[in-house]
Amino acid sequence: MVINLLLRLFTAPLEIIYWIKWLIAYITIRFHNAFFKRRFNLYDIHALGDPVKLGYVVPQLEKDLESPFPESHLQEVRLPM
């Protein structure tokens, strides 16, 4: 049974295998996008009047996560003489 399945798989035209793999990947991606949230779910293009949700103003959460140093670090920096 297993040998018969392997023979069919290796003797099938490559185009059929390509489309089977494509279909599996497509279904997997759609399933993942439907049930798992993204890292930043902060933006919403339908939130008229809210500059943060529209992306005009950077959200505070994103600022905190993306900043390499706190703001106090900028005050501690001294230029060499």
PDB file of N, CA and C in Angstrom:
ATOM      1  N   MET A   1       0.821  -1.186   0.000  1.00  0.00           N
ATOM      2  CA  MET A   1       0.000   0.000   0.000  1.00  0.00           C
ATOM      3  C   MET A   1       0.875   1.263   0.000  1.00  0.00           C
ATOM      4  N   VAL A   2       1.859   1.305   0.866  1.00  0.00           N
ATOM      5  CA  VAL A   2       2.737   2.473   0.937  1.00  0.00           C
ATOM      6  C   VAL A   2       3.587   2.578  -0.329  1.00  0.00           C
ATOM      7  N   ILE A   3       4.057   1.448  -0.809  1.00  0.00           N
ATOM      8  CA  ILE A   3       4.884   1.447  -2.024  1.00  0.00           C
ATOM      9  C   ILE A   3       4.049   1.903  -3.218  1.00  0.00           C
ATOM     10  N   ASN A   4       2.816   1.447  -3.279  1.00  0.00           N
ATOM     11  CA  ASN A   4       1.926   1.854  -4.361  1.00  0.00           C
ATOM     12  C   ASN A   4       1.692   3.369  -4.331  1.00  0.00           C
ATOM     13  N   LEU A   5       1.497   3.940  -3.147  1.00  0.00           N
ATOM     14  CA  LEU A   5       1.294   5.380  -3.006  1.00  0.00           C
ATOM     15  C   LEU A   5       2.546   6.148  -3.420  1.00  0.00           C
ATOM     16  N   LEU A   6       3.712   5.677  -3.024  1.00  0.00           N
ATOM     17  CA  LEU A   6       4.960   6.335  -3.412  1.00  0.00           C
ATOM     18  C   LEU A   6       5.188   6.275  -4.919  1.00  0.00           C
ATOM     19  N   LEU A   7       4.864   5.152  -5.533  1.00  0.00           N
ATOM     20  CA  LEU A   7       5.019   5.052  -6.987  1.00  0.00           C
ATOM     21  C   LEU A   7       4.086   6.024  -7.715  1.00  0.00           C
ATOM     22  N   ARG A   8       2.868   6.140  -7.238  1.00  0.00           N
ATOM     23  CA  ARG A   8       1.940   7.098  -7.856  1.00  0.00           C
ATOM     24  C   ARG A   8       2.436   8.526  -7.695  1.00  0.00           C
ATOM     25  N   LEU A   9       2.990   8.824  -6.529  1.00  0.00           N
ATOM     26  CA  LEU A   9       3.472  10.175  -6.264  1.00  0.00           C
ATOM     27  C   LEU A   9       4.641  10.533  -7.182  1.00  0.00           C
ATOM     28  N   PHE A  10       5.576   9.624  -7.361  1.00  0.00           N
ATOM     29  CA  PHE A  10       6.750   9.916  -8.182  1.00  0.00           C
ATOM     30  C   PHE A  10       6.484   9.823  -9.682  1.00  0.00           C
ATOM     31  N   THR A  11       5.440   9.125 -10.068  1.00  0.00           N
ATOM     32  CA  THR A  11       5.131   9.031 -11.495  1.00  0.00           C
ATOM     33  C   THR A  11       4.077  10.046 -11.930  1.00  0.00           C
ATOM     34  N   ALA A  12       3.508  10.795 -10.988  1.00  0.00           N
ATOM     35  CA  ALA A  12       2.512  11.816 -11.342  1.00  0.00           C
ATOM     36  C   ALA A  12       3.214  12.980 -12.028  1.00  0.00           C
ATOM     37  N   PRO A  13       2.530  13.639 -12.910  1.00  0.00           N
ATOM     38  CA  PRO A  13       3.117  14.826 -13.546  1.00  0.00           C
ATOM     39  C   PRO A  13       3.439  15.895 -12.496  1.00  0.00           C
ATOM     40  N   LEU A  14       4.517  16.607 -12.731  1.00  0.00           N
ATOM     41  CA  LEU A  14       4.970  17.593 -11.756  1.00  0.00           C
ATOM     42  C   LEU A  14       3.989  18.751 -11.591  1.00  0.00           C
ATOM     43  N   GLU A  15       3.232  19.039 -12.623  1.00  0.00           N
ATOM     44  CA  GLU A  15       2.270  20.145 -12.531  1.00  0.00           C
ATOM     45  C   GLU A  15       1.173  19.842 -11.509  1.00  0.00           C
ATOM     46  N   ILE A  16       0.736  18.611 -11.443  1.00  0.00           N
ATOM     47  CA  ILE A  16      -0.295  18.223 -10.476  1.00  0.00           C
ATOM     48  C   ILE A  16       0.247  18.361  -9.057  1.00  0.00           C
ATOM     49  N   ILE A  17       1.477  17.924  -8.846  1.00  0.00           N
ATOM     50  CA  ILE A  17       2.103  18.050  -7.526  1.00  0.00           C
ATOM     51  C   ILE A  17       2.237  19.523  -7.145  1.00  0.00           C
ATOM     52  N   TYR A  18       2.615  20.357  -8.095  1.00  0.00           N
ATOM     53  CA  TYR A  18       2.746  21.790  -7.846  1.00  0.00           C
ATOM     54  C   TYR A  18       1.423  22.374  -7.369  1.00  0.00           C
ATOM     55  N   TRP A  19       0.330  22.056  -8.057  1.00  0.00           N
ATOM     56  CA  TRP A  19      -0.956  22.632  -7.689  1.00  0.00           C
ATOM     57  C   TRP A  19      -1.487  22.072  -6.372  1.00  0.00           C
ATOM     58  N   ILE A  20      -1.184  20.827  -6.058  1.00  0.00           N
ATOM     59  CA  ILE A  20      -1.572  20.263  -4.762  1.00  0.00           C
ATOM     60  C   ILE A  20      -0.841  20.990  -3.640  1.00  0.00           C
ATOM     61  N   LYS A  21       0.469  21.196  -3.820  1.00  0.00           N
ATOM     62  CA  LYS A  21       1.244  21.931  -2.814  1.00  0.00           C
ATOM     63  C   LYS A  21       0.754  23.369  -2.685  1.00  0.00           C
ATOM     64  N   TRP A  22       0.415  23.996  -3.809  1.00  0.00           N
ATOM     65  CA  TRP A  22      -0.080  25.365  -3.790  1.00  0.00           C
ATOM     66  C   TRP A  22      -1.384  25.452  -3.013  1.00  0.00           C
ATOM     67  N   LEU A  23      -2.293  24.514  -3.248  1.00  0.00           N
ATOM     68  CA  LEU A  23      -3.578  24.497  -2.570  1.00  0.00           C
ATOM     69  C   LEU A  23      -3.406  24.291  -1.063  1.00  0.00           C
ATOM     70  N   ILE A  24      -2.530  23.388  -0.670  1.00  0.00           N
ATOM     71  CA  ILE A  24      -2.278  23.161   0.753  1.00  0.00           C
ATOM     72  C   ILE A  24      -1.701  24.412   1.405  1.00  0.00           C
ATOM     73  N   ALA A  25      -0.745  25.068   0.743  1.00  0.00           N
ATOM     74  CA  ALA A  25      -0.158  26.287   1.288  1.00  0.00           C
ATOM     75  C   ALA A  25      -1.198  27.403   1.384  1.00  0.00           C
ATOM     76  N   TYR A  26      -2.043  27.542   0.379  1.00  0.00           N
ATOM     77  CA  TYR A  26      -3.077  28.577   0.375  1.00  0.00           C
ATOM     78  C   TYR A  26      -4.059  28.378   1.526  1.00  0.00           C
ATOM     79  N   ILE A  27      -4.509  27.162   1.716  1.00  0.00           N
ATOM     80  CA  ILE A  27      -5.450  26.865   2.801  1.00  0.00           C
ATOM     81  C   ILE A  27      -4.791  27.103   4.155  1.00  0.00           C
ATOM     82  N   THR A  28      -3.534  26.721   4.289  1.00  0.00           N
ATOM     83  CA  THR A  28      -2.822  26.921   5.542  1.00  0.00           C
ATOM     84  C   THR A  28      -2.669  28.405   5.869  1.00  0.00           C
ATOM     85  N   ILE A  29      -2.325  29.217   4.886  1.00  0.00           N
ATOM     86  CA  ILE A  29      -2.163  30.648   5.107  1.00  0.00           C
ATOM     87  C   ILE A  29      -3.501  31.290   5.465  1.00  0.00           C
ATOM     88  N   ARG A  30      -4.553  30.930   4.765  1.00  0.00           N
ATOM     89  CA  ARG A  30      -5.874  31.497   5.075  1.00  0.00           C
ATOM     90  C   ARG A  30      -6.316  31.101   6.486  1.00  0.00           C
ATOM     91  N   PHE A  31      -6.069  29.861   6.878  1.00  0.00           N
ATOM     92  CA  PHE A  31      -6.413  29.400   8.218  1.00  0.00           C
ATOM     93  C   PHE A  31      -5.620  30.173   9.268  1.00  0.00           C
ATOM     94  N   HIS A  32      -4.320  30.339   9.040  1.00  0.00           N
ATOM     95  CA  HIS A  32      -3.467  31.050   9.991  1.00  0.00           C
ATOM     96  C   HIS A  32      -3.901  32.506  10.133  1.00  0.00           C
ATOM     97  N   ASN A  33      -4.190  33.179   9.034  1.00  0.00           N
ATOM     98  CA  ASN A  33      -4.607  34.582   9.095  1.00  0.00           C
ATOM     99  C   ASN A  33      -5.980  34.751   9.754  1.00  0.00           C
ATOM    100  N   ALA A  34      -6.822  33.750   9.660  1.00  0.00           N
ATOM    101  CA  ALA A  34      -8.155  33.857  10.236  1.00  0.00           C
ATOM    102  C   ALA A  34      -8.153  33.667  11.750  1.00  0.00           C
ATOM    103  N   PHE A  35      -7.249  32.843  12.277  1.00  0.00           N
ATOM    104  CA  PHE A  35      -7.314  32.487  13.685  1.00  0.00           C
ATOM    105  C   PHE A  35      -6.192  33.033  14.553  1.00  0.00           C
ATOM    106  N   PHE A  36      -5.155  33.595  13.975  1.00  0.00           N
ATOM    107  CA  PHE A  36      -4.050  34.122  14.766  1.00  0.00           C
ATOM    108  C   PHE A  36      -3.909  35.613  14.521  1.00  0.00           C
ATOM    109  N   LYS A  37      -3.689  36.363  15.616  1.00  0.00           N
ATOM    110  CA  LYS A  37      -3.541  37.802  15.500  1.00  0.00           C
ATOM    111  C   LYS A  37      -2.114  38.156  15.107  1.00  0.00           C
ATOM    112  N   ARG A  38      -1.994  39.310  14.470  1.00  0.00           N
ATOM    113  CA  ARG A  38      -0.682  39.798  14.103  1.00  0.00           C
ATOM    114  C   ARG A  38      -0.029  40.465  15.301  1.00  0.00           C
ATOM    115  N   ARG A  39       1.261  40.781  15.190  1.00  0.00           N
ATOM    116  CA  ARG A  39       1.982  41.388  16.298  1.00  0.00           C
ATOM    117  C   ARG A  39       1.393  42.758  16.637  1.00  0.00           C
ATOM    118  N   PHE A  40       1.273  43.631  15.659  1.00  0.00           N
ATOM    119  CA  PHE A  40       0.692  44.949  15.859  1.00  0.00           C
ATOM    120  C   PHE A  40      -0.662  44.994  15.172  1.00  0.00           C
ATOM    121  N   ASN A  41      -1.695  44.912  15.944  1.00  0.00           N
ATOM    122  CA  ASN A  41      -3.040  45.062  15.397  1.00  0.00           C
ATOM    123  C   ASN A  41      -3.542  46.448  15.794  1.00  0.00           C
ATOM    124  N   LEU A  42      -2.721  47.468  15.509  1.00  0.00           N
ATOM    125  CA  LEU A  42      -3.000  48.815  15.973  1.00  0.00           C
ATOM    126  C   LEU A  42      -3.656  49.687  14.926  1.00  0.00           C
ATOM    127  N   TYR A  43      -3.537  49.329  13.667  1.00  0.00           N
ATOM    128  CA  TYR A  43      -4.006  50.199  12.598  1.00  0.00           C
ATOM    129  C   TYR A  43      -5.340  49.718  12.032  1.00  0.00           C
ATOM    130  N   ASP A  44      -6.196  50.672  11.700  1.00  0.00           N
ATOM    131  CA  ASP A  44      -7.498  50.364  11.130  1.00  0.00           C
ATOM    132  C   ASP A  44      -7.847  51.475  10.148  1.00  0.00           C
ATOM    133  N   ILE A  45      -7.895  51.157   8.861  1.00  0.00           N
ATOM    134  CA  ILE A  45      -8.124  52.191   7.856  1.00  0.00           C
ATOM    135  C   ILE A  45      -9.558  52.703   7.855  1.00  0.00           C
ATOM    136  N   HIS A  46     -10.449  52.030   8.558  1.00  0.00           N
ATOM    137  CA  HIS A  46     -11.847  52.448   8.593  1.00  0.00           C
ATOM    138  C   HIS A  46     -12.166  53.306   9.812  1.00  0.00           C
ATOM    139  N   ALA A  47     -11.177  53.601  10.661  1.00  0.00           N
ATOM    140  CA  ALA A  47     -11.391  54.408  11.865  1.00  0.00           C
ATOM    141  C   ALA A  47     -11.205  55.879  11.523  1.00  0.00           C
ATOM    142  N   LEU A  48     -12.172  56.455  10.873  1.00  0.00           N
ATOM    143  CA  LEU A  48     -12.076  57.859  10.469  1.00  0.00           C
ATOM    144  C   LEU A  48     -12.086  58.761  11.697  1.00  0.00           C
ATOM    145  N   GLY A  49     -11.180  59.741  11.699  1.00  0.00           N
ATOM    146  CA  GLY A  49     -11.104  60.676  12.814  1.00  0.00           C
ATOM    147  C   GLY A  49     -10.137  60.256  13.901  1.00  0.00           C
ATOM    148  N   ASP A  50      -9.549  59.088  13.828  1.00  0.00           N
ATOM    149  CA  ASP A  50      -8.585  58.635  14.830  1.00  0.00           C
ATOM    150  C   ASP A  50      -7.203  58.569  14.177  1.00  0.00           C
ATOM    151  N   PRO A  51      -6.332  59.554  14.437  1.00  0.00           N
ATOM    152  CA  PRO A  51      -5.039  59.582  13.741  1.00  0.00           C
ATOM    153  C   PRO A  51      -4.122  58.416  14.099  1.00  0.00           C
ATOM    154  N   VAL A  52      -4.257  57.857  15.294  1.00  0.00           N
ATOM    155  CA  VAL A  52      -3.413  56.721  15.684  1.00  0.00           C
ATOM    156  C   VAL A  52      -3.806  55.487  14.884  1.00  0.00           C
ATOM    157  N   LYS A  53      -5.102  55.196  14.806  1.00  0.00           N
ATOM    158  CA  LYS A  53      -5.567  54.015  14.080  1.00  0.00           C
ATOM    159  C   LYS A  53      -5.350  54.141  12.571  1.00  0.00           C
ATOM    160  N   LEU A  54      -5.334  55.376  12.052  1.00  0.00           N
ATOM    161  CA  LEU A  54      -5.105  55.573  10.617  1.00  0.00           C
ATOM    162  C   LEU A  54      -3.630  55.536  10.256  1.00  0.00           C
ATOM    163  N   GLY A  55      -2.736  55.635  11.250  1.00  0.00           N
ATOM    164  CA  GLY A  55      -1.315  55.549  10.982  1.00  0.00           C
ATOM    165  C   GLY A  55      -0.611  56.886  10.837  1.00  0.00           C
ATOM    166  N   TYR A  56      -1.304  57.984  11.118  1.00  0.00           N
ATOM    167  CA  TYR A  56      -0.660  59.299  11.032  1.00  0.00           C
ATOM    168  C   TYR A  56       0.233  59.571  12.241  1.00  0.00           C
ATOM    169  N   VAL A  57      -0.140  59.039  13.391  1.00  0.00           N
ATOM    170  CA  VAL A  57       0.621  59.191  14.630  1.00  0.00           C
ATOM    171  C   VAL A  57       1.068  57.791  15.057  1.00  0.00           C
ATOM    172  N   VAL A  58       2.328  57.664  15.449  1.00  0.00           N
ATOM    173  CA  VAL A  58       2.854  56.363  15.880  1.00  0.00           C
ATOM    174  C   VAL A  58       2.290  56.037  17.260  1.00  0.00           C
ATOM    175  N   PRO A  59       1.699  54.855  17.447  1.00  0.00           N
ATOM    176  CA  PRO A  59       1.155  54.488  18.756  1.00  0.00           C
ATOM    177  C   PRO A  59       2.249  54.363  19.807  1.00  0.00           C
ATOM    178  N   GLN A  60       1.894  54.648  21.051  1.00  0.00           N
ATOM    179  CA  GLN A  60       2.862  54.612  22.149  1.00  0.00           C
ATOM    180  C   GLN A  60       3.430  53.207  22.342  1.00  0.00           C
ATOM    181  N   LEU A  61       2.616  52.184  22.178  1.00  0.00           N
ATOM    182  CA  LEU A  61       3.097  50.809  22.323  1.00  0.00           C
ATOM    183  C   LEU A  61       4.190  50.503  21.316  1.00  0.00           C
ATOM    184  N   GLU A  62       4.006  50.944  20.076  1.00  0.00           N
ATOM    185  CA  GLU A  62       5.023  50.711  19.060  1.00  0.00           C
ATOM    186  C   GLU A  62       6.287  51.500  19.362  1.00  0.00           C
ATOM    187  N   LYS A  63       6.141  52.715  19.858  1.00  0.00           N
ATOM    188  CA  LYS A  63       7.312  53.516  20.248  1.00  0.00           C
ATOM    189  C   LYS A  63       8.113  52.801  21.326  1.00  0.00           C
ATOM    190  N   ASP A  64       7.395  52.276  22.326  1.00  0.00           N
ATOM    191  CA  ASP A  64       8.081  51.602  23.436  1.00  0.00           C
ATOM    192  C   ASP A  64       8.796  50.338  22.984  1.00  0.00           C
ATOM    193  N   LEU A  65       8.163  49.565  22.102  1.00  0.00           N
ATOM    194  CA  LEU A  65       8.767  48.310  21.663  1.00  0.00           C
ATOM    195  C   LEU A  65       9.898  48.509  20.663  1.00  0.00           C
ATOM    196  N   GLU A  66       9.855  49.558  19.865  1.00  0.00           N
ATOM    197  CA  GLU A  66      10.846  49.762  18.815  1.00  0.00           C
ATOM    198  C   GLU A  66      11.997  50.669  19.230  1.00  0.00           C
ATOM    199  N   SER A  67      11.889  51.365  20.375  1.00  0.00           N
ATOM    200  CA  SER A  67      12.954  52.273  20.800  1.00  0.00           C
ATOM    201  C   SER A  67      14.159  51.473  21.294  1.00  0.00           C
ATOM    202  N   PRO A  68      15.349  51.760  20.786  1.00  0.00           N
ATOM    203  CA  PRO A  68      16.519  51.018  21.250  1.00  0.00           C
ATOM    204  C   PRO A  68      16.954  51.431  22.657  1.00  0.00           C
ATOM    205  N   PHE A  69      16.739  52.685  23.035  1.00  0.00           N
ATOM    206  CA  PHE A  69      17.133  53.193  24.344  1.00  0.00           C
ATOM    207  C   PHE A  69      16.002  54.048  24.906  1.00  0.00           C
ATOM    208  N   PRO A  70      15.929  54.188  26.240  1.00  0.00           N
ATOM    209  CA  PRO A  70      14.934  55.094  26.803  1.00  0.00           C
ATOM    210  C   PRO A  70      15.321  56.550  26.523  1.00  0.00           C
ATOM    211  N   GLU A  71      14.368  57.465  26.729  1.00  0.00           N
ATOM    212  CA  GLU A  71      14.642  58.871  26.462  1.00  0.00           C
ATOM    213  C   GLU A  71      15.704  59.425  27.398  1.00  0.00           C
ATOM    214  N   SER A  72      15.844  58.859  28.598  1.00  0.00           N
ATOM    215  CA  SER A  72      16.860  59.342  29.535  1.00  0.00           C
ATOM    216  C   SER A  72      18.267  59.106  28.985  1.00  0.00           C
ATOM    217  N   HIS A  73      18.408  58.142  28.087  1.00  0.00           N
ATOM    218  CA  HIS A  73      19.713  57.868  27.479  1.00  0.00           C
ATOM    219  C   HIS A  73      20.184  59.061  26.649  1.00  0.00           C
ATOM    220  N   LEU A  74      19.266  59.772  26.030  1.00  0.00           N
ATOM    221  CA  LEU A  74      19.643  60.921  25.214  1.00  0.00           C
ATOM    222  C   LEU A  74      20.238  62.040  26.060  1.00  0.00           C
ATOM    223  N   GLN A  75      19.814  62.163  27.284  1.00  0.00           N
ATOM    224  CA  GLN A  75      20.341  63.196  28.162  1.00  0.00           C
ATOM    225  C   GLN A  75      21.726  62.828  28.680  1.00  0.00           C
ATOM    226  N   GLU A  76      22.048  61.537  28.744  1.00  0.00           N
ATOM    227  CA  GLU A  76      23.330  61.090  29.279  1.00  0.00           C
ATOM    228  C   GLU A  76      24.448  61.138  28.253  1.00  0.00           C
ATOM    229  N   VAL A  77      24.131  61.283  26.991  1.00  0.00           N
ATOM    230  CA  VAL A  77      25.134  61.267  25.936  1.00  0.00           C
ATOM    231  C   VAL A  77      25.913  62.579  25.963  1.00  0.00           C
ATOM    232  N   ARG A  78      27.259  62.469  25.959  1.00  0.00           N
ATOM    233  CA  ARG A  78      28.115  63.647  25.924  1.00  0.00           C
ATOM    234  C   ARG A  78      28.997  63.558  24.685  1.00  0.00           C
ATOM    235  N   LEU A  79      29.151  64.651  24.022  1.00  0.00           N
ATOM    236  CA  LEU A  79      30.016  64.685  22.843  1.00  0.00           C
ATOM    237  C   LEU A  79      31.474  64.733  23.272  1.00  0.00           C
ATOM    238  N   PRO A  80      32.358  64.011  22.570  1.00  0.00           N
ATOM    239  CA  PRO A  80      33.781  64.064  22.920  1.00  0.00           C
ATOM    240  C   PRO A  80      34.358  65.429  22.539  1.00  0.00           C
ATOM    241  N   MET A  81      35.297  65.897  23.341  1.00  0.00           N
ATOM    242  CA  MET A  81      35.921  67.195  23.062  1.00  0.00           C
ATOM    243  C   MET A  81      37.250  67.029  22.401  1.00  0.00           C
TER     244      MET A  81
END
